[in-house]
Short mmCIF file of C-alpha atoms in Angstrom, two decimals:
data_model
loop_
_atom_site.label_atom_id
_atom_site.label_comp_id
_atom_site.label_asym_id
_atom_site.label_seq_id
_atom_site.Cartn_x
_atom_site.Cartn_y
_atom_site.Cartn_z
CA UNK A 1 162.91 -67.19 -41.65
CA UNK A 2 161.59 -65.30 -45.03
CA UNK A 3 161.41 -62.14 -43.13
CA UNK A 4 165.22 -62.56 -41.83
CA UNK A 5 166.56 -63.57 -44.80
CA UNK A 6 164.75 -60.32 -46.61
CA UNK A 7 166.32 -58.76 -43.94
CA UNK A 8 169.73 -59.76 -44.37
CA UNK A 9 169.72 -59.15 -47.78
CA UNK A 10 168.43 -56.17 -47.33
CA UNK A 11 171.41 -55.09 -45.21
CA UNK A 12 174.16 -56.70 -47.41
CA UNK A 13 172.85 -54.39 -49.94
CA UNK A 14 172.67 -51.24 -48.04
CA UNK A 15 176.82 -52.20 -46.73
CA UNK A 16 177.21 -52.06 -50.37
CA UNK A 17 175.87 -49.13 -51.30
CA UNK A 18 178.27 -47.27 -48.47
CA UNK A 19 181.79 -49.01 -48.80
CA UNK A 20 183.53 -46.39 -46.63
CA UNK A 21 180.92 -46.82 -43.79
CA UNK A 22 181.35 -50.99 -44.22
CA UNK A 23 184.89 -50.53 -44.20
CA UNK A 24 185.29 -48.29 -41.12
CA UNK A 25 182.66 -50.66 -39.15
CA UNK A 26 183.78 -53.31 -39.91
CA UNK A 27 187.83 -53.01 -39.45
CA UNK A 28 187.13 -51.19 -35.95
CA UNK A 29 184.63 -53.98 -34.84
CA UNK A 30 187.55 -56.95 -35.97
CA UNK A 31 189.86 -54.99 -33.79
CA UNK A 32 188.22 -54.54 -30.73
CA UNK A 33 186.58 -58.18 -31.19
CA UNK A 34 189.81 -59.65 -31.76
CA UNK A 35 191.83 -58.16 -29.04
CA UNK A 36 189.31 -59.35 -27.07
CA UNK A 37 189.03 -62.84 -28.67
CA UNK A 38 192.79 -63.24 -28.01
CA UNK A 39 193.13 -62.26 -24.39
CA UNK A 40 190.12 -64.46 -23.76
CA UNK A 41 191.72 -67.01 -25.41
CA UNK A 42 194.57 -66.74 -23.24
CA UNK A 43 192.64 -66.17 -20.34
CA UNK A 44 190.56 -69.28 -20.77
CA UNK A 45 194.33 -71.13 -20.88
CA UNK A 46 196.19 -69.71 -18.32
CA UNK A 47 192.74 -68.53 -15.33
CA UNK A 48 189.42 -71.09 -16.30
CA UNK A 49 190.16 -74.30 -17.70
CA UNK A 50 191.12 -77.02 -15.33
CA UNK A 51 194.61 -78.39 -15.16
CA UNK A 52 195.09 -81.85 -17.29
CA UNK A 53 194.99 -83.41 -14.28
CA UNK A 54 192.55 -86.28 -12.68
CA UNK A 55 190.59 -83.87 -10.21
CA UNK A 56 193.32 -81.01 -10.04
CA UNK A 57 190.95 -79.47 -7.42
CA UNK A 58 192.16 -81.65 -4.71
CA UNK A 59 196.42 -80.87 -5.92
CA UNK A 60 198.17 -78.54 -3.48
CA UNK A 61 201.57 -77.81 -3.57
CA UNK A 62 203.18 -77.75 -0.09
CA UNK A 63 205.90 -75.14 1.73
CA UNK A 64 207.77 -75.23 4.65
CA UNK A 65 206.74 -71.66 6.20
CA UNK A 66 209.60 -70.21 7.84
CA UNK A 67 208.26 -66.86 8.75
CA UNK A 68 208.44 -67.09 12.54
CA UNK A 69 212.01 -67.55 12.01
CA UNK A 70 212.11 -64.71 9.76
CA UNK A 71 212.46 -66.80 7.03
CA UNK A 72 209.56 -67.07 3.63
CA UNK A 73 206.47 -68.56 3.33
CA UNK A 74 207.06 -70.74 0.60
CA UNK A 75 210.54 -72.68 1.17
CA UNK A 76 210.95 -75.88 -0.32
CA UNK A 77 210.77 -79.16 1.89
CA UNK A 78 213.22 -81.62 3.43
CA UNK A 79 213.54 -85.37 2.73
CA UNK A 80 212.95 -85.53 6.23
CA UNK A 81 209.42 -84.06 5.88
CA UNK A 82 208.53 -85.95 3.29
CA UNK A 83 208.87 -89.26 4.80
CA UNK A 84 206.63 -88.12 7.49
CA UNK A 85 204.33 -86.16 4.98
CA UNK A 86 204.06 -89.80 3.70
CA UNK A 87 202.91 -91.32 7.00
CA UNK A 88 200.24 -88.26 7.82
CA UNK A 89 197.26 -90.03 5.55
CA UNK A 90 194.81 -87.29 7.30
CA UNK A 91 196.64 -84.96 5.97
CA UNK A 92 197.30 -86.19 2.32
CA UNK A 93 196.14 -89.07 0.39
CA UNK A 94 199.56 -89.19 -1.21
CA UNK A 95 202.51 -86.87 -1.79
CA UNK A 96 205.32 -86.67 -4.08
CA UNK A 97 208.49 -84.75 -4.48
CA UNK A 98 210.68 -83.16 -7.05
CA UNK A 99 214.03 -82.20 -7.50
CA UNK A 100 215.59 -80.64 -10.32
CA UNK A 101 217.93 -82.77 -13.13
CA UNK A 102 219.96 -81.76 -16.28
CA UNK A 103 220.80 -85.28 -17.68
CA UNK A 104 223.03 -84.78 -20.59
CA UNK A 105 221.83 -87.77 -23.26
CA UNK A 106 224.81 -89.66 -25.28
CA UNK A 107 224.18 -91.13 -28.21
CA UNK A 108 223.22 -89.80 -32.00
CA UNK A 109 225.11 -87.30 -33.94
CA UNK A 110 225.47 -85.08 -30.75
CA UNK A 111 225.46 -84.93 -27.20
CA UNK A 112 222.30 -83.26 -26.13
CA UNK A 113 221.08 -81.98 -22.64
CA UNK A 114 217.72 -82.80 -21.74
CA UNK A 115 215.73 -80.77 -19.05
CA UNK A 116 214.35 -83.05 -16.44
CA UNK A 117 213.07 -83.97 -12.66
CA UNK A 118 214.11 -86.42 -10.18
CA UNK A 119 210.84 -87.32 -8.97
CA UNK A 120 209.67 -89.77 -5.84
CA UNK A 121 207.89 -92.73 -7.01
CA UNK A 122 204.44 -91.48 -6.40
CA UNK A 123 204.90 -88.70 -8.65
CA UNK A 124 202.62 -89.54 -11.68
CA UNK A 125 199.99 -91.18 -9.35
CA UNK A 126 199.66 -87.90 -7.23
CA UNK A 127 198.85 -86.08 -10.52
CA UNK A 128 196.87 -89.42 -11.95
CA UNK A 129 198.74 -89.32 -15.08
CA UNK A 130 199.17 -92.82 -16.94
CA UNK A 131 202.02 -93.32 -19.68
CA UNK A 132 200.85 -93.79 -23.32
CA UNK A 133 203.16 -96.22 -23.30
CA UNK A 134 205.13 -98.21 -21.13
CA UNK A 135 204.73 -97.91 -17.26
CA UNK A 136 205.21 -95.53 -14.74
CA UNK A 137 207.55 -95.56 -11.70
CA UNK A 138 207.15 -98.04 -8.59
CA UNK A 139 208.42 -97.73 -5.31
CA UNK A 140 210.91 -100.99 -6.17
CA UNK A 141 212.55 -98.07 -8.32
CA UNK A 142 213.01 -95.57 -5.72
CA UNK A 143 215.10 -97.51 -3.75
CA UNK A 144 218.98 -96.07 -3.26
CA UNK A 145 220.61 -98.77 -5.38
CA UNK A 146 217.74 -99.77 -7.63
CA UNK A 147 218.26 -100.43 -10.85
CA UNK A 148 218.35 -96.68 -12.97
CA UNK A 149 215.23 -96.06 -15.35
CA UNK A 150 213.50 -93.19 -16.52
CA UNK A 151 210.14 -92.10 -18.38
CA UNK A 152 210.64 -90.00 -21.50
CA UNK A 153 208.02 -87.30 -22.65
CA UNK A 154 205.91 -87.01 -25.76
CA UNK A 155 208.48 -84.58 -27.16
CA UNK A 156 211.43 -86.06 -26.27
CA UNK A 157 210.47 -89.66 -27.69
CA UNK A 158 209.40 -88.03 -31.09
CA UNK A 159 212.84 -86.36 -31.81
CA UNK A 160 215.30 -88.64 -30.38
CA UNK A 161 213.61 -92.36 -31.35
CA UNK A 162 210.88 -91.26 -34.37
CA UNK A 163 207.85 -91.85 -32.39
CA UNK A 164 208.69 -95.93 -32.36
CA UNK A 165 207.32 -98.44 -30.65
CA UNK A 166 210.49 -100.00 -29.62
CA UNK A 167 212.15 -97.05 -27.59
CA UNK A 168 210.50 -98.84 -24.43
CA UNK A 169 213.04 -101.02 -23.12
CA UNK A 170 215.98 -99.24 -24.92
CA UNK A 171 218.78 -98.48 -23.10
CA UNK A 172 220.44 -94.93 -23.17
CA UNK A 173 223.33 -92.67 -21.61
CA UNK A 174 222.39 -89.89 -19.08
CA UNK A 175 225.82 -88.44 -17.59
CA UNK A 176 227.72 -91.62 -18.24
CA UNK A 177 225.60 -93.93 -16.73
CA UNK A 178 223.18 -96.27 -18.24
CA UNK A 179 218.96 -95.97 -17.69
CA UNK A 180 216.44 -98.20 -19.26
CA UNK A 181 213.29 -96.64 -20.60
CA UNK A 182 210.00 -98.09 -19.14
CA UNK A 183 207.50 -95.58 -20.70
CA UNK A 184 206.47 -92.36 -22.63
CA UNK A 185 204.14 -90.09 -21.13
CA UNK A 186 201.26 -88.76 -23.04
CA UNK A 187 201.58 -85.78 -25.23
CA UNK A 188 199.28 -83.43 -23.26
CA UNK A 189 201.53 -84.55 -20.16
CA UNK A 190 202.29 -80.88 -17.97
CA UNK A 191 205.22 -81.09 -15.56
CA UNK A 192 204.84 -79.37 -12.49
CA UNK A 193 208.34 -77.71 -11.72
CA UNK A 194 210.02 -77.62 -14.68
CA UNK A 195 207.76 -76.85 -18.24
CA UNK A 196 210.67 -77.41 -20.18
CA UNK A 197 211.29 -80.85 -18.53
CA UNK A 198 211.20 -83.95 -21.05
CA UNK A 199 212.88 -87.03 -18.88
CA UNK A 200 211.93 -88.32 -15.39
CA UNK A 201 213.64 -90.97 -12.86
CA UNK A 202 213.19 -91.81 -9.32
CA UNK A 203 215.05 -89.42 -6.32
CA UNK A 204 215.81 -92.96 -4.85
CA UNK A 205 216.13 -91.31 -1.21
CA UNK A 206 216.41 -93.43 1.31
CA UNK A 207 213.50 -92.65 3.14
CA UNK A 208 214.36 -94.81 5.97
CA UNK A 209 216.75 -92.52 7.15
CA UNK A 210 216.09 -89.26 5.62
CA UNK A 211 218.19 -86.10 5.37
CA UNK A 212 216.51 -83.22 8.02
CA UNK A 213 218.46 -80.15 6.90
CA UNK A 214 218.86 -80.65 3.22
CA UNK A 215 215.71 -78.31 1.30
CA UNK A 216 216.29 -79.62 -1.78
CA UNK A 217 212.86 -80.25 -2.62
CA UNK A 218 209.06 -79.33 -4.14
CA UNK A 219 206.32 -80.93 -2.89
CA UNK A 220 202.36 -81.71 -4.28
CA UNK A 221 199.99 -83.89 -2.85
CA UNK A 222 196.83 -84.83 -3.31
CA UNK A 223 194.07 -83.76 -0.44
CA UNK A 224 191.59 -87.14 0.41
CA UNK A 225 188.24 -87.38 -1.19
CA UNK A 226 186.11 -84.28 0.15
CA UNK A 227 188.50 -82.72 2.48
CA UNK A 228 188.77 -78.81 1.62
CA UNK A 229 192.14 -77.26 1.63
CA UNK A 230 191.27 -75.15 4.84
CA UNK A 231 190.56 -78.46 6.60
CA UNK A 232 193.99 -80.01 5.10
CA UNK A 233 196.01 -76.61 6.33
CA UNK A 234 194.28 -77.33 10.03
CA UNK A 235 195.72 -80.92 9.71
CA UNK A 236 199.34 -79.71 8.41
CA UNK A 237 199.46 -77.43 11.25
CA UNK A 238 199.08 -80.06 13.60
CA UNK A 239 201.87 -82.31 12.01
CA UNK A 240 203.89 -79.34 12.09
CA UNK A 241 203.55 -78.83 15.98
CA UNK A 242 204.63 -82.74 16.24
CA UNK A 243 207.57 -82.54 13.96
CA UNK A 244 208.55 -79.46 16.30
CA UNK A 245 208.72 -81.70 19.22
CA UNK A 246 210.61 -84.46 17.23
CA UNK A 247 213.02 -82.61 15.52
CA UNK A 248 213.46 -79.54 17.09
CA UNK A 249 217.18 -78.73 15.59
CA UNK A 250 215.63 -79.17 11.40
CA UNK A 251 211.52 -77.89 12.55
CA UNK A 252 211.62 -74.89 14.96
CA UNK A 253 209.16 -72.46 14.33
CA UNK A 254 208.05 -74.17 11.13
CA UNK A 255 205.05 -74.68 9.62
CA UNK A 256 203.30 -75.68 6.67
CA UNK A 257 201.47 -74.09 3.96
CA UNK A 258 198.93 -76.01 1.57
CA UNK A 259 198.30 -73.81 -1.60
CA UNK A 260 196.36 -75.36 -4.24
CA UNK A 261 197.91 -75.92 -7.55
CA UNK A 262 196.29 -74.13 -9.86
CA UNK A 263 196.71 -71.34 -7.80
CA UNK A 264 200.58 -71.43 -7.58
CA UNK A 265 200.61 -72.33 -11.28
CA UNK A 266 198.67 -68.76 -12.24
CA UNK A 267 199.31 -66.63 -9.03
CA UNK A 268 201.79 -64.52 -10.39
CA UNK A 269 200.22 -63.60 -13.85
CA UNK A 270 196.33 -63.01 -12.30
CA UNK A 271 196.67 -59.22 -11.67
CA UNK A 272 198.71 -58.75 -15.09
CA UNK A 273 196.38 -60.55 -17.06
CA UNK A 274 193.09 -59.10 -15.13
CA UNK A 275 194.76 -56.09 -16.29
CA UNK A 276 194.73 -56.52 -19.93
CA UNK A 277 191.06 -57.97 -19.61
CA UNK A 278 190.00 -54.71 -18.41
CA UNK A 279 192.06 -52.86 -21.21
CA UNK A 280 190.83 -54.99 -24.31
CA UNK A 281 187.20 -54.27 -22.61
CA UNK A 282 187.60 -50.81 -22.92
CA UNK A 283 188.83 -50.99 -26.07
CA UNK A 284 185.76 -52.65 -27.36
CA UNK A 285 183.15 -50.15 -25.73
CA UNK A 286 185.29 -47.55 -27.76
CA UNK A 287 184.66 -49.22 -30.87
CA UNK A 288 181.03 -49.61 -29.85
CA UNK A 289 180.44 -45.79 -29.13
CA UNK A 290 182.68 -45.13 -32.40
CA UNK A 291 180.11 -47.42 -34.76
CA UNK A 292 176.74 -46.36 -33.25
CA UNK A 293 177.91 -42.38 -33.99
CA UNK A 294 178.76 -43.58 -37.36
CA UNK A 295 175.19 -45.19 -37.37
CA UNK A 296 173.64 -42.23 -35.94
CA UNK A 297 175.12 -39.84 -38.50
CA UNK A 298 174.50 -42.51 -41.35
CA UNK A 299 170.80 -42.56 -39.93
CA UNK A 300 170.43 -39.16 -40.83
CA UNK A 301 170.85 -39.62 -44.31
CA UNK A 302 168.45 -42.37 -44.37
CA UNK A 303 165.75 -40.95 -42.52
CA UNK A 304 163.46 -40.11 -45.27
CA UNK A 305 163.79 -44.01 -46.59
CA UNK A 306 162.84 -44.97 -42.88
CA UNK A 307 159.62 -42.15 -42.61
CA UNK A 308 158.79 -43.64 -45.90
CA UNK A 309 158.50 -47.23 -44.67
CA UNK A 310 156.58 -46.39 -41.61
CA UNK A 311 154.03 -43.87 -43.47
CA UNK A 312 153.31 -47.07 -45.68
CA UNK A 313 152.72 -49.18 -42.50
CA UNK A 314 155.46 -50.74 -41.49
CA UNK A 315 155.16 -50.84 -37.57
CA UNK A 316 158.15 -49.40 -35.62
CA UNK A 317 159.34 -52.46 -34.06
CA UNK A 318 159.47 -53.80 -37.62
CA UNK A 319 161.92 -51.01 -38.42
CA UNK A 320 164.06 -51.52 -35.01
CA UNK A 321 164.13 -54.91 -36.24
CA UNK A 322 165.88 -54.67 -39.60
CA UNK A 323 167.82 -51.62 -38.19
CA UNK A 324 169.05 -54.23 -35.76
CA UNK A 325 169.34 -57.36 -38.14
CA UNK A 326 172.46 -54.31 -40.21
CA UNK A 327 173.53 -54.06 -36.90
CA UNK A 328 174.26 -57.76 -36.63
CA UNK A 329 175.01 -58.47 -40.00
CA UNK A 330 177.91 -55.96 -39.69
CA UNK A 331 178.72 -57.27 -35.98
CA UNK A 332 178.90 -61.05 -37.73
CA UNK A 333 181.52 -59.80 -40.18
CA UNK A 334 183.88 -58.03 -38.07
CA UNK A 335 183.43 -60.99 -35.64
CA UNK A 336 184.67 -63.32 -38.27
CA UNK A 337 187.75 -61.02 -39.21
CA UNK A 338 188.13 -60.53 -35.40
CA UNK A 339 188.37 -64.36 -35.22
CA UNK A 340 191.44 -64.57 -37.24
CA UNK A 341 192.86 -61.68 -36.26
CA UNK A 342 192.57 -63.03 -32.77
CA UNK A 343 194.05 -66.15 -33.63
CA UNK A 344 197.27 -64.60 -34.93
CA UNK A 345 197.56 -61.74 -32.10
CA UNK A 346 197.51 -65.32 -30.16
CA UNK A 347 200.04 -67.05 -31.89
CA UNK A 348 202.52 -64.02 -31.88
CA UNK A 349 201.73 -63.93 -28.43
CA UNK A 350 202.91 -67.23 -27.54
CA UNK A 351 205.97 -66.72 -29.92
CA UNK A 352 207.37 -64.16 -27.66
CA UNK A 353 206.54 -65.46 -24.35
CA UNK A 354 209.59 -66.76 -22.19
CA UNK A 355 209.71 -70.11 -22.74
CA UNK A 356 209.07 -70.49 -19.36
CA UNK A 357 205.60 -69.14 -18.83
CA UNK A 358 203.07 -71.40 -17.20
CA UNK A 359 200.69 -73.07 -19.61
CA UNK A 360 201.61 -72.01 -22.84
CA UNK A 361 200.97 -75.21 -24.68
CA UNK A 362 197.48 -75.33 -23.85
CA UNK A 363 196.96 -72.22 -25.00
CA UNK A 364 194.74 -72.66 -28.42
CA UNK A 365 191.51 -71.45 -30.13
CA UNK A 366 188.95 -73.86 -28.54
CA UNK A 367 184.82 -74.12 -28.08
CA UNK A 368 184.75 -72.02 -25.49
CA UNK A 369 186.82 -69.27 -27.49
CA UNK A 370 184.28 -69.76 -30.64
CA UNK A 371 181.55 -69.32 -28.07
CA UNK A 372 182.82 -66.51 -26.08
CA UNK A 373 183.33 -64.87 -29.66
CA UNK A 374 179.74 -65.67 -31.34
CA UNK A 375 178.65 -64.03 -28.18
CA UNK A 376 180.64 -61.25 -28.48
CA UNK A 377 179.42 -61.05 -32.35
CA UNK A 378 175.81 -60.65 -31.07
CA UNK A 379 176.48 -58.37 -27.61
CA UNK A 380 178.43 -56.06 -29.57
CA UNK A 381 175.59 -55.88 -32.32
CA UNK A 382 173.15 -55.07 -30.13
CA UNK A 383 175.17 -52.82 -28.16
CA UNK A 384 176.08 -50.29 -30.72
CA UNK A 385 172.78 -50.73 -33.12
CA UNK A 386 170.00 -50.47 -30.53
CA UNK A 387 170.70 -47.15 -29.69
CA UNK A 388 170.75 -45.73 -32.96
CA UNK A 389 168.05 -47.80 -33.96
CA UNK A 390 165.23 -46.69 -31.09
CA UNK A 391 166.18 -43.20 -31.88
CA UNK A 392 165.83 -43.55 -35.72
CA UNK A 393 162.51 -45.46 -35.65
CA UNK A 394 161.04 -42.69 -32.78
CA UNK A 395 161.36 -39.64 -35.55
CA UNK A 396 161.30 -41.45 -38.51
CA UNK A 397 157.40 -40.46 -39.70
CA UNK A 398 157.92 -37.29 -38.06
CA UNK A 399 161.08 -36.64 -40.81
CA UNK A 400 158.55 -35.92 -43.57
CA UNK A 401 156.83 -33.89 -42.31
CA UNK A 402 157.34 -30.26 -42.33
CA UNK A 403 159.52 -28.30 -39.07
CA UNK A 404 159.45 -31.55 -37.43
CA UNK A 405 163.48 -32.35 -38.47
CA UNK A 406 164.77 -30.05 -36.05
CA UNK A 407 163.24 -31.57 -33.00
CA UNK A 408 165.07 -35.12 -34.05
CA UNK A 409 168.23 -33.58 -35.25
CA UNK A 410 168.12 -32.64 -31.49
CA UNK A 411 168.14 -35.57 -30.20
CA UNK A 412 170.08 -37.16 -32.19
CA UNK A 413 172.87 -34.50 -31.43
CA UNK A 414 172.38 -35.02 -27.53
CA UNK A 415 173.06 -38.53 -28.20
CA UNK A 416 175.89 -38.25 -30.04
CA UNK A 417 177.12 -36.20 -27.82
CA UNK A 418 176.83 -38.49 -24.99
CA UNK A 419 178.64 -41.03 -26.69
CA UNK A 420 181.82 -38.91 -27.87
CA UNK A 421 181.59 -37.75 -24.24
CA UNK A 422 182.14 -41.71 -23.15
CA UNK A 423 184.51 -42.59 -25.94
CA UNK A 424 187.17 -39.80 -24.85
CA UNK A 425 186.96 -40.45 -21.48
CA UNK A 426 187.26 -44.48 -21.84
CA UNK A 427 190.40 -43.78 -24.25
CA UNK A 428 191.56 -41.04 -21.72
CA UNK A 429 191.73 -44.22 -18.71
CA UNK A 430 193.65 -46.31 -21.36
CA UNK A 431 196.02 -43.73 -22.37
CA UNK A 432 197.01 -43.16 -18.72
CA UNK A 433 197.09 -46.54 -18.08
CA UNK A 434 199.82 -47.00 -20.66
CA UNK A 435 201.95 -43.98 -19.58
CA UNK A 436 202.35 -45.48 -16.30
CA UNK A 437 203.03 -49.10 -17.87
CA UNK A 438 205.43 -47.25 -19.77
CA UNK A 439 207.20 -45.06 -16.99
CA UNK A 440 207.60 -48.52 -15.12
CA UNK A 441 209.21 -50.20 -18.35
CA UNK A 442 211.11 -47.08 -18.46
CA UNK A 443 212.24 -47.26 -14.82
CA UNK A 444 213.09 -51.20 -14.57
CA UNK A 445 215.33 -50.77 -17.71
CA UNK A 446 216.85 -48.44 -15.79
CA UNK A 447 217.27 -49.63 -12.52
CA UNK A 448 220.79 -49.75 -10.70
CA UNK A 449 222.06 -53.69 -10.25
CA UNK A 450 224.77 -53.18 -8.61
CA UNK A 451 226.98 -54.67 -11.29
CA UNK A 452 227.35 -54.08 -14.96
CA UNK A 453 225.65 -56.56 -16.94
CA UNK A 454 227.60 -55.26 -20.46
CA UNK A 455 228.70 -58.38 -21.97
CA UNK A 456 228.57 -60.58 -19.63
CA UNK A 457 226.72 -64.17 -19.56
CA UNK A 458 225.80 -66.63 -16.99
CA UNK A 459 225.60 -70.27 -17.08
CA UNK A 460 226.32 -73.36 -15.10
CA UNK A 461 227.99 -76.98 -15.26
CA UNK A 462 226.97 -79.87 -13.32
CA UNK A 463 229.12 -82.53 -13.15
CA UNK A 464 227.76 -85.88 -12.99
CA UNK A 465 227.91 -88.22 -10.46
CA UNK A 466 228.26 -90.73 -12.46
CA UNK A 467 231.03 -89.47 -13.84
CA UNK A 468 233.41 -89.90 -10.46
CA UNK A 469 232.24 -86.60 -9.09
CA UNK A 470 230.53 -88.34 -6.11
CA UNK A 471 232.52 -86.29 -3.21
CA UNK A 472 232.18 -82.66 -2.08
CA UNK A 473 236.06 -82.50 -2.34
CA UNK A 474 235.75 -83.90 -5.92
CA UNK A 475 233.27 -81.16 -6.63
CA UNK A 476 235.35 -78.49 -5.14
CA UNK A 477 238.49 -79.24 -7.04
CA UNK A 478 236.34 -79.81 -10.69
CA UNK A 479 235.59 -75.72 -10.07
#
């Protein structure tokens, strides 16, 4: 520990002595360690960590797969299905369903619409969720005429009732019509459908005699104890031959597809965000190269202090070692800058991302972040100082001596050379990688709609049942 912190010392005093050097190293090391800290961060979000579920491995969402009938792989599901769904127990330990809701909540200085789901009864059991306070639904609530309730989310209950106690068992106005409030959800609570959703109640479908040609619905179950998803699609395909036979008119040439959660959750954005991996990656190796040809050409000019060192017996691996410990010491500071600088690329991130975007509240500096980034401190350390630092120590007796400096100068030169070579062609891949990104943003901005979109808006009403709009005709003539 005497020996590193001579060391270290040694290096802070050498950064010192060469503040342009410092400066350079260190701003191009917190850029390429921060753009890397912040897409791992995002990354780790969005692709690694688990959903907040209990055991999300065993959540799949379920499709009706229409393809033989030329229609898509992934259409929702009818009532009618998920009664039977219910009943199929080697299929699915339990399933629930969702439909979509835009409650509009009276009371306050304003009316305010809240996004929400209509959810089956099992809905918060399927994903093993438990309110923080109150209770969840019950199947005596999903009955067609039972009594209306909801459950609020974390959100939701801090704006509109201050976080209190007492908002369980309040009473409020959604679309006319009263609901009681039987519990909050906690605030880590993900919906499924809708991110933006902050109220819940019960679909109250009457399951006894479901509808077989209304797809109104999203389904996600949860697979029994040890089954794997291929064994749970071999199961669904079965129940989808059967429901052929029973229901021919509503299940012709349908079938069903189990994909697992997490996957549907982050399908979409893998390849875009594998992408930008790959780019941040080479963006780091660039400031790599770019440091150890700074340390190469800096090495030069200390070559004489390093011959000096080794001519008084100090062993080469004792040289490679303090070379090293600058290496790191600079590596450590950048690190730290790229840390923050990481954080806020992060943050901005998130700003502009459509509110929509899966996962963005869980999206945060964690553990794993500060240890992917210590290890990045140390890779990166080693990565551009050993290099520089085997070839410095090789020559550096050999420097005092008389017509000896050419032969290192030579080498040095080659390797220098070798890592120019890499650096162009690495930023050569990521400039044409953004040309085309850029052609493409170029072209969609373009592209012909068929309509022009020049001041024009869209939006929607949805008038409430509860409000006497309970007929198709009603609906009609209310347009």
């Amino acid at each position: 520990m005497t020996t590193l912190i001579q060391d270290l010392r040694y290096a802070r005093r050498m950064l010192v002595r060469a503040p342009g050097f410092a400066t350079v190293a260190i701003a191009t090391l917190a850029l390429g360690i921060g753009a890397n800290t912040g897409m791992f961060t995002i990354v780790n979000a969005l692709l690694f960590r688990p959903l907040p579920y209990v055991q999300p491995d065993r959540l799949v969402t379920v499709w009706q797969d229409l393809r033989a009938r030329g229609g898509p792989a992934d259409e929702w599901v009818t009532p009618g299905n998920y009664a039977d769904f219910r009943q199929a127990k080697n299929v699915f330990e339990e399933v629930a369903v969702i439909a979509g809701w835009l409650p509009t909540l009276l009371g306050g200085s304003e009316a305010e619409p809240i996004p929400g789901e209509r959810v089956s009864h099992e809905y918060f059991a399927v994903l093993g969720v438990e309110p923080a306070m109150g209770r969840g639904f019950t199947q005596a609530d999903d009955y067609p005429n039972a009594p209306p309730v909801v459950v609020i989310g974390h959100g939701l209950w801090q704006r509109r009732f201050g976080g209190s106690a007492s908002a369980v068992g309040q009473t409020v106005i959604l679309n006319g019509e009263a609901h009681e409030i039987i519990g909050v959800l906690p605030a880590g609570f993900r919906p499924i459908v809708n991110d933006l959703a902050e109220i819940w109640r019960p679909l109250r479908l009457d399951t006894a005699n479901p509808s077989r040609g209304s797809v109104t619905l999203r389904a996600v179950a949860r697979l029994p104890e040890g089954t794997a998803v291929e064994r749970a699609q071999s199961a669904a395909d079965v129940l989808a031959a059967q429901l052929e036979t029973a229901h021919p008119q509503y299940n012709e040439k349908t079938r069903f597809n189990l994909i697992p959660l997490h996957e549907r959750v982050v399908g979409d954005i893998r390849p875009g965000l594998l992408a930008l991996v790959g780019a941040v990656g080479f963006v780091l190796l660039i400031a790599c190269a770019n440091i150890a040809n700074l340390l190469l050409a800096r090495g030069s000019a200390r070559s004489r202090e390093l011959g000096v060192r080794q001519a008084l017996g100090a062993a080469r691996g004792r040289v490679v070692r303090q070379l090293l410990t600058e290496s790191l010491f600079i590596a450590a500071i950048g690190g730290i800058l790229g840390l923050i600088l990481g954080g806020w690329a992060v943050d901005l991130l998130v700003s502009i991302a459509p509110a929509n975007a899966p996962r963005l509240n869980e999206i945060r500096l964690d553990r794993a972040v500060l240890a992917f980034s210590v290890l990045l401190m140390l890779t990166t350390g080693v990565l551009f100082g050993l290099a520089p630092a085997l070839q410095h120590s090789r020559g550096a007796v050999g420097s005092l001596k008389d017509g000896a400096r050419g032969s290192a100068s030579v080498e040095g030169r080659s390797l220098r050379r070798a890592l120019i070579s890499a650096e162009i062609a690495l930023a050569l891949m990521l400039l044409m990688g953004a040309g085309l990104l850029l052609q493409t943003f170029v072209h969609l901005q373009r592209a012909d709609l068929g309509f022009d979109p020049e001041g024009l808006v869209a939006g929607f009403v949805n008038p409430p049942r509860a409000a006497g709009y309970d007929t198709r005709a009603k609906h009609v003539a209310f347009y």
